[in-house]
Amino acid sequence: MERKINKKISKILMVCLGNICRSPMAQGALENMVRERSLAVIVDSAGTENWHFNKSPDYRAQKVAASRGWEISAQKARQISSSDFNNFDLILAMDVNNLSNIEKIRPKNSKTSIRLLLEFSSMVNKNLPDPYYTNDFETVATLIENSCENFLNQYFK
Ligand code: 4NP
């Protein structure tokens, strides 16, 4: 059975490992769709690691994002912190490793929902491949695009 997200969603945090490939693209895609639908939703992104603090998204991610009309060049990488649980209504993780690392810093009384982005795709494997290693940014962008569309159709009809 589908797990419900009960709270009204207005702030969404996309999370991956380095915050320079997958989650910046996911942020850009969702921001673009939110703008097209005139929704009052704020999107941000972060990494579970702090390796690329204040860096722009990977140039390969920037190129593929720009080709789809997603503006991501102004983003700067940052690490997720426990205060993000108070600031966001929903955290969307790119893979199960991200999900378990995010759970480790959940504040004691936080009820914030954490879901996998690809739960909103028809893929059997719910882990978004990491294009930092695979170099396949196009496939990743298509998976992100489909998942974000399905997510918005489900929660913002
Ligand atoms: P991301 O990809 O988690 O999608 O941003 C990665 C970016 C950098 C590294 C690994 C994954 N890295 O090892 O530096």
PDB file of C-alpha atoms and ligand atoms in Angstrom:
ATOM      1  CA  MET A   1       0.000   0.000   0.000  1.00  0.00           C
ATOM      2  CA  GLU A   2       1.131   3.475  -0.773  1.00  0.00           C
ATOM      3  CA  ARG A   3       2.478   5.395   2.214  1.00  0.00           C
ATOM      4  CA  LYS A   4       0.650   8.685   2.637  1.00  0.00           C
ATOM      5  CA  ILE A   5       2.307  12.068   3.031  1.00  0.00           C
ATOM      6  CA  ASN A   6      -0.210  13.739   5.314  1.00  0.00           C
ATOM      7  CA  LYS A   7       1.139  17.219   5.858  1.00  0.00           C
ATOM      8  CA  LYS A   8       0.591  19.961   3.327  1.00  0.00           C
ATOM      9  CA  ILE A   9       3.753  20.081   1.246  1.00  0.00           C
ATOM     10  CA  SER A  10       5.244  23.482   0.456  1.00  0.00           C
ATOM     11  CA  LYS A  11       8.985  22.958   0.961  1.00  0.00           C
ATOM     12  CA  ILE A  12      10.810  20.026  -0.598  1.00  0.00           C
ATOM     13  CA  LEU A  13      14.472  19.060  -0.201  1.00  0.00           C
ATOM     14  CA  MET A  14      16.168  16.851  -2.823  1.00  0.00           C
ATOM     15  CA  VAL A  15      19.123  14.899  -1.395  1.00  0.00           C
ATOM     16  CA  CYS A  16      21.948  12.882  -2.996  1.00  0.00           C
ATOM     17  CA  LEU A  17      25.543  12.100  -2.006  1.00  0.00           C
ATOM     18  CA  GLY A  18      27.619  15.033  -3.280  1.00  0.00           C
ATOM     19  CA  ASN A  19      24.924  17.592  -4.215  1.00  0.00           C
ATOM     20  CA  ILE A  20      26.612  18.286  -7.559  1.00  0.00           C
ATOM     21  CA  CYS A  21      24.843  15.843  -9.944  1.00  0.00           C
ATOM     22  CA  ARG A  22      21.514  14.205  -9.119  1.00  0.00           C
ATOM     23  CA  SER A  23      19.876  16.442  -6.508  1.00  0.00           C
ATOM     24  CA  PRO A  24      20.755  19.733  -8.296  1.00  0.00           C
ATOM     25  CA  MET A  25      19.130  18.340 -11.461  1.00  0.00           C
ATOM     26  CA  ALA A  26      16.105  17.163  -9.461  1.00  0.00           C
ATOM     27  CA  GLN A  27      15.822  20.604  -7.840  1.00  0.00           C
ATOM     28  CA  GLY A  28      16.023  22.339 -11.226  1.00  0.00           C
ATOM     29  CA  ALA A  29      13.465  20.000 -12.822  1.00  0.00           C
ATOM     30  CA  LEU A  30      10.927  20.362 -10.015  1.00  0.00           C
ATOM     31  CA  GLU A  31      11.432  24.153  -9.786  1.00  0.00           C
ATOM     32  CA  ASN A  32      10.724  24.422 -13.495  1.00  0.00           C
ATOM     33  CA  MET A  33       7.517  22.342 -13.249  1.00  0.00           C
ATOM     34  CA  VAL A  34       6.364  24.217 -10.147  1.00  0.00           C
ATOM     35  CA  ARG A  35       6.821  27.509 -11.990  1.00  0.00           C
ATOM     36  CA  GLU A  36       4.933  26.225 -15.042  1.00  0.00           C
ATOM     37  CA  ARG A  37       2.038  25.153 -12.809  1.00  0.00           C
ATOM     38  CA  SER A  38       2.163  28.344 -10.676  1.00  0.00           C
ATOM     39  CA  LEU A  39       2.433  26.307  -7.469  1.00  0.00           C
ATOM     40  CA  ALA A  40       3.564  27.799  -4.141  1.00  0.00           C
ATOM     41  CA  VAL A  41       6.312  25.244  -3.605  1.00  0.00           C
ATOM     42  CA  ILE A  42       9.932  25.905  -2.656  1.00  0.00           C
ATOM     43  CA  VAL A  43      12.588  23.404  -3.694  1.00  0.00           C
ATOM     44  CA  ASP A  44      16.156  23.086  -2.436  1.00  0.00           C
ATOM     45  CA  SER A  45      18.854  20.386  -2.520  1.00  0.00           C
ATOM     46  CA  ALA A  46      21.707  19.076  -0.377  1.00  0.00           C
ATOM     47  CA  GLY A  47      24.203  16.211  -0.143  1.00  0.00           C
ATOM     48  CA  THR A  48      24.744  13.741   2.664  1.00  0.00           C
ATOM     49  CA  GLU A  49      28.492  14.532   2.348  1.00  0.00           C
ATOM     50  CA  ASN A  50      30.221  17.906   2.449  1.00  0.00           C
ATOM     51  CA  TRP A  51      32.863  17.098  -0.197  1.00  0.00           C
ATOM     52  CA  HIS A  52      31.839  19.795  -2.692  1.00  0.00           C
ATOM     53  CA  PHE A  53      30.746  22.600  -0.340  1.00  0.00           C
ATOM     54  CA  ASN A  54      29.877  25.792  -2.220  1.00  0.00           C
ATOM     55  CA  LYS A  55      30.717  24.251  -5.626  1.00  0.00           C
ATOM     56  CA  SER A  56      28.502  24.685  -8.679  1.00  0.00           C
ATOM     57  CA  PRO A  57      26.813  21.603 -10.132  1.00  0.00           C
ATOM     58  CA  ASP A  58      28.988  19.276 -12.249  1.00  0.00           C
ATOM     59  CA  TYR A  59      29.339  20.781 -15.772  1.00  0.00           C
ATOM     60  CA  ARG A  60      27.787  17.621 -17.293  1.00  0.00           C
ATOM     61  CA  ALA A  61      24.693  18.072 -15.102  1.00  0.00           C
ATOM     62  CA  GLN A  62      24.550  21.772 -16.047  1.00  0.00           C
ATOM     63  CA  LYS A  63      24.681  20.936 -19.760  1.00  0.00           C
ATOM     64  CA  VAL A  64      21.913  18.323 -19.691  1.00  0.00           C
ATOM     65  CA  ALA A  65      19.764  20.446 -17.370  1.00  0.00           C
ATOM     66  CA  ALA A  66      20.096  23.508 -19.633  1.00  0.00           C
ATOM     67  CA  SER A  67      19.055  21.420 -22.657  1.00  0.00           C
ATOM     68  CA  ARG A  68      15.776  20.652 -20.840  1.00  0.00           C
ATOM     69  CA  GLY A  69      15.192  24.218 -19.695  1.00  0.00           C
ATOM     70  CA  TRP A  70      16.173  23.617 -16.059  1.00  0.00           C
ATOM     71  CA  GLU A  71      18.213  26.470 -14.591  1.00  0.00           C
ATOM     72  CA  ILE A  72      20.757  25.008 -12.171  1.00  0.00           C
ATOM     73  CA  SER A  73      23.948  27.002 -12.796  1.00  0.00           C
ATOM     74  CA  ALA A  74      23.463  29.312  -9.783  1.00  0.00           C
ATOM     75  CA  GLN A  75      23.150  26.446  -7.283  1.00  0.00           C
ATOM     76  CA  LYS A  76      25.883  25.888  -4.668  1.00  0.00           C
ATOM     77  CA  ALA A  77      26.486  22.540  -2.973  1.00  0.00           C
ATOM     78  CA  ARG A  78      25.845  22.126   0.733  1.00  0.00           C
ATOM     79  CA  GLN A  79      25.483  19.300   3.232  1.00  0.00           C
ATOM     80  CA  ILE A  80      22.140  18.334   4.755  1.00  0.00           C
ATOM     81  CA  SER A  81      21.848  19.100   8.484  1.00  0.00           C
ATOM     82  CA  SER A  82      19.358  18.166  11.175  1.00  0.00           C
ATOM     83  CA  SER A  83      17.810  21.665  10.948  1.00  0.00           C
ATOM     84  CA  ASP A  84      16.598  20.753   7.451  1.00  0.00           C
ATOM     85  CA  PHE A  85      14.058  18.458   9.127  1.00  0.00           C
ATOM     86  CA  ASN A  86      12.390  21.561  10.583  1.00  0.00           C
ATOM     87  CA  ASN A  87      12.662  23.610   7.414  1.00  0.00           C
ATOM     88  CA  PHE A  88      11.243  21.101   4.901  1.00  0.00           C
ATOM     89  CA  ASP A  89       7.945  19.189   4.720  1.00  0.00           C
ATOM     90  CA  LEU A  90       9.304  16.421   2.531  1.00  0.00           C
ATOM     91  CA  ILE A  91      12.782  15.067   1.806  1.00  0.00           C
ATOM     92  CA  LEU A  92      13.247  13.157  -1.456  1.00  0.00           C
ATOM     93  CA  ALA A  93      16.340  10.921  -1.477  1.00  0.00           C
ATOM     94  CA  MET A  94      17.966   9.785  -4.723  1.00  0.00           C
ATOM     95  CA  ASP A  95      18.916   6.290  -3.483  1.00  0.00           C
ATOM     96  CA  VAL A  96      18.625   4.006  -0.462  1.00  0.00           C
ATOM     97  CA  ASN A  97      22.109   4.888   0.809  1.00  0.00           C
ATOM     98  CA  ASN A  98      21.119   8.544   0.872  1.00  0.00           C
ATOM     99  CA  LEU A  99      17.872   7.578   2.626  1.00  0.00           C
ATOM    100  CA  SER A 100      19.599   5.657   5.422  1.00  0.00           C
ATOM    101  CA  ASN A 101      22.198   8.417   5.924  1.00  0.00           C
ATOM    102  CA  ILE A 102      19.444  11.050   6.136  1.00  0.00           C
ATOM    103  CA  GLU A 103      17.585   8.918   8.730  1.00  0.00           C
ATOM    104  CA  LYS A 104      20.732   8.872  10.895  1.00  0.00           C
ATOM    105  CA  ILE A 105      20.518  12.635  11.517  1.00  0.00           C
ATOM    106  CA  ARG A 106      16.734  12.817  12.034  1.00  0.00           C
ATOM    107  CA  PRO A 107      15.986  14.815  15.214  1.00  0.00           C
ATOM    108  CA  LYS A 108      14.231  12.728  17.890  1.00  0.00           C
ATOM    109  CA  ASN A 109      10.742  14.154  17.529  1.00  0.00           C
ATOM    110  CA  SER A 110      10.817  14.905  13.798  1.00  0.00           C
ATOM    111  CA  LYS A 111       8.025  13.351  11.733  1.00  0.00           C
ATOM    112  CA  THR A 112       9.257  14.709   8.392  1.00  0.00           C
ATOM    113  CA  SER A 113       8.597  12.287   5.512  1.00  0.00           C
ATOM    114  CA  ILE A 114      11.596  10.937   3.625  1.00  0.00           C
ATOM    115  CA  ARG A 115      10.856   9.164   0.363  1.00  0.00           C
ATOM    116  CA  LEU A 116      12.807   7.948  -2.646  1.00  0.00           C
ATOM    117  CA  LEU A 117      12.296  10.137  -5.712  1.00  0.00           C
ATOM    118  CA  LEU A 118      11.911   7.039  -7.888  1.00  0.00           C
ATOM    119  CA  GLU A 119       8.955   5.853  -5.801  1.00  0.00           C
ATOM    120  CA  PHE A 120       7.184   8.223  -8.194  1.00  0.00           C
ATOM    121  CA  SER A 121       8.483   6.365 -11.254  1.00  0.00           C
ATOM    122  CA  SER A 122       7.431   3.044 -12.767  1.00  0.00           C
ATOM    123  CA  MET A 123      10.982   1.703 -12.390  1.00  0.00           C
ATOM    124  CA  VAL A 124      11.385  -1.522 -10.404  1.00  0.00           C
ATOM    125  CA  ASN A 125      14.793  -0.382  -9.112  1.00  0.00           C
ATOM    126  CA  LYS A 126      14.012   2.719  -7.047  1.00  0.00           C
ATOM    127  CA  ASN A 127      17.650   3.877  -6.881  1.00  0.00           C
ATOM    128  CA  LEU A 128      18.525   6.724  -9.233  1.00  0.00           C
ATOM    129  CA  PRO A 129      21.869   5.744 -10.842  1.00  0.00           C
ATOM    130  CA  ASP A 130      24.748   8.090 -10.018  1.00  0.00           C
ATOM    131  CA  PRO A 131      25.863   9.751 -13.285  1.00  0.00           C
ATOM    132  CA  TYR A 132      29.031  11.014 -11.589  1.00  0.00           C
ATOM    133  CA  TYR A 133      30.227   7.448 -12.150  1.00  0.00           C
ATOM    134  CA  THR A 134      28.066   6.216 -15.064  1.00  0.00           C
ATOM    135  CA  ASN A 135      28.383   9.438 -17.129  1.00  0.00           C
ATOM    136  CA  ASP A 136      24.797   8.819 -18.329  1.00  0.00           C
ATOM    137  CA  PHE A 137      23.237  12.155 -17.438  1.00  0.00           C
ATOM    138  CA  GLU A 138      20.496  11.869 -20.090  1.00  0.00           C
ATOM    139  CA  THR A 139      18.996   8.707 -18.578  1.00  0.00           C
ATOM    140  CA  VAL A 140      19.126  10.257 -15.131  1.00  0.00           C
ATOM    141  CA  ALA A 141      17.460  13.455 -16.361  1.00  0.00           C
ATOM    142  CA  THR A 142      14.624  11.446 -17.944  1.00  0.00           C
ATOM    143  CA  LEU A 143      14.064   9.460 -14.739  1.00  0.00           C
ATOM    144  CA  ILE A 144      14.034  12.702 -12.738  1.00  0.00           C
ATOM    145  CA  GLU A 145      11.627  14.343 -15.186  1.00  0.00           C
ATOM    146  CA  ASN A 146       9.139  11.447 -15.113  1.00  0.00           C
ATOM    147  CA  SER A 147       9.268  11.119 -11.333  1.00  0.00           C
ATOM    148  CA  CYS A 148       8.764  14.850 -10.715  1.00  0.00           C
ATOM    149  CA  GLU A 149       5.801  14.951 -13.124  1.00  0.00           C
ATOM    150  CA  ASN A 150       4.181  11.947 -11.417  1.00  0.00           C
ATOM    151  CA  PHE A 151       4.862  13.414  -7.977  1.00  0.00           C
ATOM    152  CA  LEU A 152       3.169  16.714  -8.853  1.00  0.00           C
ATOM    153  CA  ASN A 153       0.241  14.953 -10.526  1.00  0.00           C
ATOM    154  CA  GLN A 154      -0.256  12.907  -7.379  1.00  0.00           C
ATOM    155  CA  TYR A 155       0.004  15.685  -4.774  1.00  0.00           C
ATOM    156  CA  PHE A 156      -0.877  18.915  -6.585  1.00  0.00           C
ATOM    157  CA  LYS A 157      -3.822  18.045  -8.839  1.00  0.00           C
TER     158      LYS A 157
HETATM  159  P1  4NP B   1      25.791  13.094  -6.683  1.00  0.00           P
HETATM  160  O1  4NP B   1      27.064  12.408  -7.391  1.00  0.00           O
HETATM  161  O2  4NP B   1      25.640  12.416  -5.365  1.00  0.00           O
HETATM  162  O3  4NP B   1      24.682  12.787  -7.628  1.00  0.00           O
HETATM  163  O4  4NP B   1      26.092  14.567  -6.574  1.00  0.00           O
HETATM  164  C1  4NP B   1      28.354  12.373  -6.843  1.00  0.00           C
HETATM  165  C2  4NP B   1      29.139  13.508  -6.849  1.00  0.00           C
HETATM  166  C3  4NP B   1      30.437  13.457  -6.362  1.00  0.00           C
HETATM  167  C4  4NP B   1      30.932  12.266  -5.869  1.00  0.00           C
HETATM  168  C5  4NP B   1      30.142  11.139  -5.855  1.00  0.00           C
HETATM  169  C6  4NP B   1      28.852  11.196  -6.336  1.00  0.00           C
HETATM  170  N1  4NP B   1      32.277  12.196  -5.390  1.00  0.00           N
HETATM  171  O5  4NP B   1      32.741  11.082  -5.077  1.00  0.00           O
HETATM  172  O6  4NP B   1      32.945  13.226  -5.290  1.00  0.00           O
END
